[in-house]
C-alpha cells in the first residue's frame, strides 16, 4: 500500500512544517498573539 505510506509521510511533513512555522512566528518581535 504505497498510497498509505505516502499519506503518512505527507502528514508528518505537514506537522513538522506547522511546528517550524509556529516557531518562526513566536520569534517575530512585536507580534502579539
PDB file of C-alpha atoms in Angstrom:
ATOM      1  CA  UNK A   1       0.000   0.000   0.000  1.00  0.00           C
ATOM      2  CA  UNK A   2       2.264   2.817  -1.197  1.00  0.00           C
ATOM      3  CA  UNK A   3      -0.591   5.315  -1.021  1.00  0.00           C
ATOM      4  CA  UNK A   4      -0.974   4.836   2.730  1.00  0.00           C
ATOM      5  CA  UNK A   5       2.765   5.249   3.205  1.00  0.00           C
ATOM      6  CA  UNK A   6       2.740   8.442   1.146  1.00  0.00           C
ATOM      7  CA  UNK A   7      -0.154   9.719   3.233  1.00  0.00           C
ATOM      8  CA  UNK A   8       1.743   9.126   6.484  1.00  0.00           C
ATOM      9  CA  UNK A   9       4.779  10.873   5.030  1.00  0.00           C
ATOM     10  CA  UNK A  10       2.728  13.884   3.951  1.00  0.00           C
ATOM     11  CA  UNK A  11       1.058  14.125   7.354  1.00  0.00           C
ATOM     12  CA  UNK A  12       4.450  14.002   9.075  1.00  0.00           C
ATOM     13  CA  UNK A  13       5.839  16.704   6.802  1.00  0.00           C
ATOM     14  CA  UNK A  14       2.795  18.904   7.367  1.00  0.00           C
ATOM     15  CA  UNK A  15       3.089  18.547  11.142  1.00  0.00           C
ATOM     16  CA  UNK A  16       6.796  19.392  11.076  1.00  0.00           C
ATOM     17  CA  UNK A  17       6.170  22.355   8.767  1.00  0.00           C
ATOM     18  CA  UNK A  18       3.458  23.588  11.122  1.00  0.00           C
ATOM     19  CA  UNK A  19       5.877  23.417  14.066  1.00  0.00           C
ATOM     20  CA  UNK A  20       8.560  25.259  12.105  1.00  0.00           C
ATOM     21  CA  UNK A  21       6.104  27.988  11.099  1.00  0.00           C
ATOM     22  CA  UNK A  22       4.892  28.289  14.685  1.00  0.00           C
ATOM     23  CA  UNK A  23       8.461  28.635  15.957  1.00  0.00           C
ATOM     24  CA  UNK A  24       9.277  31.323  13.403  1.00  0.00           C
ATOM     25  CA  UNK A  25       6.066  33.111  14.330  1.00  0.00           C
ATOM     26  CA  UNK A  26       6.966  33.045  18.021  1.00  0.00           C
ATOM     27  CA  UNK A  27      10.388  34.507  17.282  1.00  0.00           C
ATOM     28  CA  UNK A  28       8.965  37.527  15.454  1.00  0.00           C
ATOM     29  CA  UNK A  29       9.287  40.634  17.643  1.00  0.00           C
ATOM     30  CA  UNK A  30       6.309  42.863  18.313  1.00  0.00           C
ATOM     31  CA  UNK A  31       3.735  40.285  17.261  1.00  0.00           C
ATOM     32  CA  UNK A  32       1.108  39.679  19.935  1.00  0.00           C
ATOM     33  CA  UNK A  33      -0.992  36.525  19.794  1.00  0.00           C
TER      34      UNK A  33
END
